[in-house]
GROMACS .gro file of N, CA and C in nm:
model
  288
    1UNK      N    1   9.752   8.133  10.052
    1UNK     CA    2   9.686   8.243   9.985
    1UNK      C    3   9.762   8.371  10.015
    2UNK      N    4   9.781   8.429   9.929
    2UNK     CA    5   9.883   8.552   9.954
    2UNK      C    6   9.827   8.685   9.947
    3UNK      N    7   9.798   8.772  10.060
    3UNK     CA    8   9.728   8.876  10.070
    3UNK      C    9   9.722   9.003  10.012
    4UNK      N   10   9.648   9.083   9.962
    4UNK     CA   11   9.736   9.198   9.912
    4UNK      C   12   9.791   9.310   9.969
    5UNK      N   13   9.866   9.411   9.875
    5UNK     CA   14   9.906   9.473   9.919
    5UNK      C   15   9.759   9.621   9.910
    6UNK      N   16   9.716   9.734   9.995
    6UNK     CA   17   9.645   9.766   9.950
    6UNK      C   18   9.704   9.945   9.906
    7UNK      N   19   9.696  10.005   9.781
    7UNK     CA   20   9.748  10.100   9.863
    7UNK      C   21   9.625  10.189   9.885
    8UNK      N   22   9.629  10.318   9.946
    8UNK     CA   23   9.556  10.439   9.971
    8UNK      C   24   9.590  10.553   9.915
    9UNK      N   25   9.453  10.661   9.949
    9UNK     CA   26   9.513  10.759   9.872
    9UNK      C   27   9.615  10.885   9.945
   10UNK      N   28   9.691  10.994   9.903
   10UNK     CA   29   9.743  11.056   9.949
   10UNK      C   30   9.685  11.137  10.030
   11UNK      N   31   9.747  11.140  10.164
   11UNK     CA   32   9.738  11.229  10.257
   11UNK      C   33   9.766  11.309  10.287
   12UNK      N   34   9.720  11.445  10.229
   12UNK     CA   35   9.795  11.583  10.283
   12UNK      C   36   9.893  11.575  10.388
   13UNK      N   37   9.941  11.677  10.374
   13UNK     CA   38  10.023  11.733  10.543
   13UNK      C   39   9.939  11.850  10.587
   14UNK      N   40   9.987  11.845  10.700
   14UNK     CA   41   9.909  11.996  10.721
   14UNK      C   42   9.954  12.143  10.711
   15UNK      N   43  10.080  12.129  10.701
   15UNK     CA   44  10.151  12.266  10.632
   15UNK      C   45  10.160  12.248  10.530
   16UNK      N   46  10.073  12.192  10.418
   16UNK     CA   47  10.090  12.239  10.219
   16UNK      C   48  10.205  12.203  10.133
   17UNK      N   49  10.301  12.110  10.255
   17UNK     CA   50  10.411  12.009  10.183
   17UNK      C   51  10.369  11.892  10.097
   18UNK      N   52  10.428  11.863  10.112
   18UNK     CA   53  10.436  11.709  10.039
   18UNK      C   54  10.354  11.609  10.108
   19UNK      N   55  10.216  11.551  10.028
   19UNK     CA   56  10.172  11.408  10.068
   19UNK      C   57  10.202  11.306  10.128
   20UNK      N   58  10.164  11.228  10.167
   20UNK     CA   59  10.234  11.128  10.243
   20UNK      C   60  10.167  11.000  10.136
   21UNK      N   61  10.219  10.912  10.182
   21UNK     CA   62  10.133  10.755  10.053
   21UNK      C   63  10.094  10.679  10.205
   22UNK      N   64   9.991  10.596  10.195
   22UNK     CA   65   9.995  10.452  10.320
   22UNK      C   66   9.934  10.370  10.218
   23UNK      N   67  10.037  10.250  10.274
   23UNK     CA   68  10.001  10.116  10.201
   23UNK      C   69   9.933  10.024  10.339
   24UNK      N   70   9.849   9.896  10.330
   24UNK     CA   71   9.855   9.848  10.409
   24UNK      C   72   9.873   9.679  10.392
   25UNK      N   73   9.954   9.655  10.399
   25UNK     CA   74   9.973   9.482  10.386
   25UNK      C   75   9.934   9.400  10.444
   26UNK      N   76   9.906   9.284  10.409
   26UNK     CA   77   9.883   9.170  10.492
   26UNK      C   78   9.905   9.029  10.428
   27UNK      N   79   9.948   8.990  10.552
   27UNK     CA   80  10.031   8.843  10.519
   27UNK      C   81   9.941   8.704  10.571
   28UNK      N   82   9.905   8.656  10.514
   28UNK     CA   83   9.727   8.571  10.577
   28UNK      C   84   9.862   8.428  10.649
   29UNK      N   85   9.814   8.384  10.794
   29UNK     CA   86   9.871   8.285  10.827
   29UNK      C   87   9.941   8.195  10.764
   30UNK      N   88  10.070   8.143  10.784
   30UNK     CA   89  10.153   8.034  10.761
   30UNK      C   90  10.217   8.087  10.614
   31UNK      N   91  10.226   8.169  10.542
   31UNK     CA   92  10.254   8.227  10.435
   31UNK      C   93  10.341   8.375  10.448
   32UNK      N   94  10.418   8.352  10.360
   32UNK     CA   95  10.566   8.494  10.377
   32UNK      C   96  10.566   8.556  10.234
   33UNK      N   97  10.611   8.721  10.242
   33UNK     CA   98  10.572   8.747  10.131
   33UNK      C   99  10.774   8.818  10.139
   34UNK      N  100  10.828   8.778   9.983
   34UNK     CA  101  10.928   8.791   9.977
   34UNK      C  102  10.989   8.974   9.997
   35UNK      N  103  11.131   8.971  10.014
   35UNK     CA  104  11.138   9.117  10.071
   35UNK      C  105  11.155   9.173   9.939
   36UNK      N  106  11.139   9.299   9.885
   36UNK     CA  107  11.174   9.385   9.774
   36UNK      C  108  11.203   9.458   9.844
   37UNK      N  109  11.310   9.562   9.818
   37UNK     CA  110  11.352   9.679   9.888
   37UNK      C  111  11.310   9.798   9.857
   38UNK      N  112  11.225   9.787   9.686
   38UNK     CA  113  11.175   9.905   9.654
   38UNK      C  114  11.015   9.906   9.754
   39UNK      N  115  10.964   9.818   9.782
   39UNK     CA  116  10.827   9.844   9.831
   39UNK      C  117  10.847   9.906   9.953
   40UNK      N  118  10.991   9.946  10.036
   40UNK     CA  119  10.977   9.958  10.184
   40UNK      C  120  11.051  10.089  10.163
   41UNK      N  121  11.111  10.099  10.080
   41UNK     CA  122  11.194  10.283  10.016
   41UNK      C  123  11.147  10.342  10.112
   42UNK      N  124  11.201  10.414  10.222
   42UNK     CA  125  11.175  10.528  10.292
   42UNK      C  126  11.022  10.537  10.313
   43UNK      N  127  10.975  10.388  10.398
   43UNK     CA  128  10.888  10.390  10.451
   43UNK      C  129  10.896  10.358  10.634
   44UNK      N  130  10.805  10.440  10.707
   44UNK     CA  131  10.806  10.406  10.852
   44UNK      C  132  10.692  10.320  10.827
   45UNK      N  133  10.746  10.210  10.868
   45UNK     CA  134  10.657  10.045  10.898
   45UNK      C  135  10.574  10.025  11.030
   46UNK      N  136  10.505   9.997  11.064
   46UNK     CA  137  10.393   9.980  11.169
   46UNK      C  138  10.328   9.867  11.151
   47UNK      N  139  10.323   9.796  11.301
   47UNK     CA  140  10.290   9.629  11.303
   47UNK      C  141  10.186   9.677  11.317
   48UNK      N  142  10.009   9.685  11.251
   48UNK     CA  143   9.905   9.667  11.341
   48UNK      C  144   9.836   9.558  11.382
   49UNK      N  145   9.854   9.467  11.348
   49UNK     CA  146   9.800   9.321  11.434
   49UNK      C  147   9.866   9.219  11.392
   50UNK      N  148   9.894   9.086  11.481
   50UNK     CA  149   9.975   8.986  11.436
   50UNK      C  150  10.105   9.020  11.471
   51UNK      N  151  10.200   8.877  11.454
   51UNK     CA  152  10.310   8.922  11.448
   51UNK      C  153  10.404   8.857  11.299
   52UNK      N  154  10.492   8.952  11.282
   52UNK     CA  155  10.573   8.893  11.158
   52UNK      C  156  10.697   8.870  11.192
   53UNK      N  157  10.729   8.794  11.160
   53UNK     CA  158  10.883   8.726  11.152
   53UNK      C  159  10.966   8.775  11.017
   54UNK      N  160  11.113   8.862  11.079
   54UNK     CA  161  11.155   8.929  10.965
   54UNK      C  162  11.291   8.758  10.932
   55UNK      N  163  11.309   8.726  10.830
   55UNK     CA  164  11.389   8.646  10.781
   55UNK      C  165  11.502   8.732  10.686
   56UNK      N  166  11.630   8.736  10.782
   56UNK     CA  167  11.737   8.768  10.740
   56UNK      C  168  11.862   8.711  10.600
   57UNK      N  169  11.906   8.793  10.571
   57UNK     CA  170  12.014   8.683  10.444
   57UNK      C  171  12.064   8.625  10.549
   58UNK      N  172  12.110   8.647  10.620
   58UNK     CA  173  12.186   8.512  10.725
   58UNK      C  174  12.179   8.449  10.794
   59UNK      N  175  12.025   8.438  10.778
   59UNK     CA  176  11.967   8.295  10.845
   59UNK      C  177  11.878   8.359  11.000
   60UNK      N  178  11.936   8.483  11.066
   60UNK     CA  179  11.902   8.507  11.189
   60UNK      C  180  11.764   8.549  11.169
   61UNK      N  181  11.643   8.579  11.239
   61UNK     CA  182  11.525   8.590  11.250
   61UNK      C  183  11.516   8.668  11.378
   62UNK      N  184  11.416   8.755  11.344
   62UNK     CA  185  11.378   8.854  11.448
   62UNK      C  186  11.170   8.894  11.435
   63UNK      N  187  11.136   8.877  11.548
   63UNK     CA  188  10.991   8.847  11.561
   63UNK      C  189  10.960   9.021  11.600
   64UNK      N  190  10.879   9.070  11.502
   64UNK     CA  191  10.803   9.215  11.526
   64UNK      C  192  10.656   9.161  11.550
   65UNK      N  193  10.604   9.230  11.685
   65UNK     CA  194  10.483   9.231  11.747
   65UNK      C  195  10.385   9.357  11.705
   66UNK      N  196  10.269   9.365  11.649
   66UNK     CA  197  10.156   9.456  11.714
   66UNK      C  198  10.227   9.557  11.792
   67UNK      N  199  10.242   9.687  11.771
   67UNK     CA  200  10.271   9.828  11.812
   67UNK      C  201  10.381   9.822  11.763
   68UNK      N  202  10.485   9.720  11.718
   68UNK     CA  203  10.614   9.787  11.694
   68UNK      C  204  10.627   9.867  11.568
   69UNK      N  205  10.696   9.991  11.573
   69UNK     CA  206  10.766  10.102  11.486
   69UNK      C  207  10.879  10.017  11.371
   70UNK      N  208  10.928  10.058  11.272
   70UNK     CA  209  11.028   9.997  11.188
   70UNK      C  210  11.076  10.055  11.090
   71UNK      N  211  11.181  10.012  11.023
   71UNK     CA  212  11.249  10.113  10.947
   71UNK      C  213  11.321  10.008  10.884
   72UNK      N  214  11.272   9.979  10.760
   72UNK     CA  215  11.323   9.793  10.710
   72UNK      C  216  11.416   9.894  10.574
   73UNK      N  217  11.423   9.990  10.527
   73UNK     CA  218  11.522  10.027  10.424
   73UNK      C  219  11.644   9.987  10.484
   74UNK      N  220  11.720   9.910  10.350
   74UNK     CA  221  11.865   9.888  10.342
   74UNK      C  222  11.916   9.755  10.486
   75UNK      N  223  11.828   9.736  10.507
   75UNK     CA  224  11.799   9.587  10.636
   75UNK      C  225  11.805   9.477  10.510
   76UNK      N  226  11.926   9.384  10.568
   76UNK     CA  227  11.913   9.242  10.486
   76UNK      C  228  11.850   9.187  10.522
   77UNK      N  229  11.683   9.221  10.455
   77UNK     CA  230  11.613   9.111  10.504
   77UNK      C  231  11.568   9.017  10.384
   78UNK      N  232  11.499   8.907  10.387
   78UNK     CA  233  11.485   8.794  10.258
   78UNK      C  234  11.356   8.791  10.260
   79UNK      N  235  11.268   8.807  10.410
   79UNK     CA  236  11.130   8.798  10.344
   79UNK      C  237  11.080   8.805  10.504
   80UNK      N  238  10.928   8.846  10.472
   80UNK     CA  239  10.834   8.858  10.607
   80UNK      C  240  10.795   8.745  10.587
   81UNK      N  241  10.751   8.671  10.726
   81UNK     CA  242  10.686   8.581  10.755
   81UNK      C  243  10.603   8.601  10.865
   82UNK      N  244  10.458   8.522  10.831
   82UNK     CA  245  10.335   8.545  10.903
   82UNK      C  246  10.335   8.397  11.011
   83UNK      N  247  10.394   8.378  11.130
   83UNK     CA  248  10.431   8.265  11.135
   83UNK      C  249  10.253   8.233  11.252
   84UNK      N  250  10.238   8.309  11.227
   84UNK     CA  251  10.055   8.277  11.369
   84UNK      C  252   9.983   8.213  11.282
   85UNK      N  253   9.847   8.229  11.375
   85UNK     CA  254   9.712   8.196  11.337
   85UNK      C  255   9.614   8.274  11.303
   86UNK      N  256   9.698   8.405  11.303
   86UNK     CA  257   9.592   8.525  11.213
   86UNK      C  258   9.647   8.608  11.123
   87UNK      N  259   9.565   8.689  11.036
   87UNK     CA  260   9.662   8.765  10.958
   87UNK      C  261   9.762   8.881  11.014
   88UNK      N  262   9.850   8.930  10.970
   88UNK     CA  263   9.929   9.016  11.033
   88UNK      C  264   9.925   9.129  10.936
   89UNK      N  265   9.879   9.269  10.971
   89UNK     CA  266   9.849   9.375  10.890
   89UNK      C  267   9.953   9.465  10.927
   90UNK      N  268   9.986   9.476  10.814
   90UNK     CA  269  10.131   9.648  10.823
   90UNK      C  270  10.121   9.715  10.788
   91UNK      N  271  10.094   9.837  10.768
   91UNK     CA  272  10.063   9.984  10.740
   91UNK      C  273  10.182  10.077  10.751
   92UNK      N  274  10.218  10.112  10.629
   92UNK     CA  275  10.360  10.203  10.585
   92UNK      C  276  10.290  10.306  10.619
   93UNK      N  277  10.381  10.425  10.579
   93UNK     CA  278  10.392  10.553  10.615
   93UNK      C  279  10.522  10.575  10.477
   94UNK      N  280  10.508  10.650  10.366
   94UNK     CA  281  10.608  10.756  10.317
   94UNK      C  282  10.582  10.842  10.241
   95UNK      N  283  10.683  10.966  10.207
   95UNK     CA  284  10.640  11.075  10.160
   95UNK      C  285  10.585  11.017   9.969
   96UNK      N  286  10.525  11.105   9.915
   96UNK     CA  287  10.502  11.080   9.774
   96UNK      C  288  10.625  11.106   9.712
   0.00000   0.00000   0.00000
C-alpha cells in the first residue's frame, strides 16, 4: 500500500519574505516509493519516525534514522525504501 504524500499549507516567515511549503511523506512498511528529483527541489528533508533506506543508481545503500537532517537534491538516488515494521514519516522543508 503506498502512502501519501501530504502537502500543507504555507508558512509564513517571520520577516514578510517568502513562505515556506512542508510536505509530509510516508512510506507504510516493506514498500519504496520511487525517487523524482522534482519532489525533493531544494527541499531540507527530516526523518521523523522510522527509518528509510536511500537506494542509490549504483547499487550502494545508505540507512537514514529518525532525527536525521538531509539534502537529497541532485543525490543519485533511485528510490526510498521503508525497509521496518512501521511507517517512516518525512517532512520537507522549502521555500514557495
Amino acid at each position: 500500500m503506498r502512502m501519501p504524500i501530504a502537502d500543507e499549507p504555507a508558512v509564513p516567515p517571520p520577516t514578510g519574505g517568502r513562505p515556506f511549503r512542508r510536505r509530509t511523506v510516508r512510506i507504510a512498511p516493506g514498500e519504496a516509493r520511487p525517487y523524482r528529483p522534482a519532489d525533493w527541489h531544494d527541499c531540507l528533508v527530516v526523518v521523523e519516525s522510522g527509518e528509510v533506506l536511500l537506494e542509490l543508481d549504483s547499487g550502494a545503500r545508505h540507512t537514514c534514522r529518525a532525527g536525521d537532517i538531509l539534502w537529497l537534491a541532485g543525490l543519485p538516488v533511485r528510490r526510498l525504501v521503508n525497509p521496518g515494521s512501521v511507517p517512516v514519516v518525512i517532512r520537507t522543508v522549502r521555500r514557495r
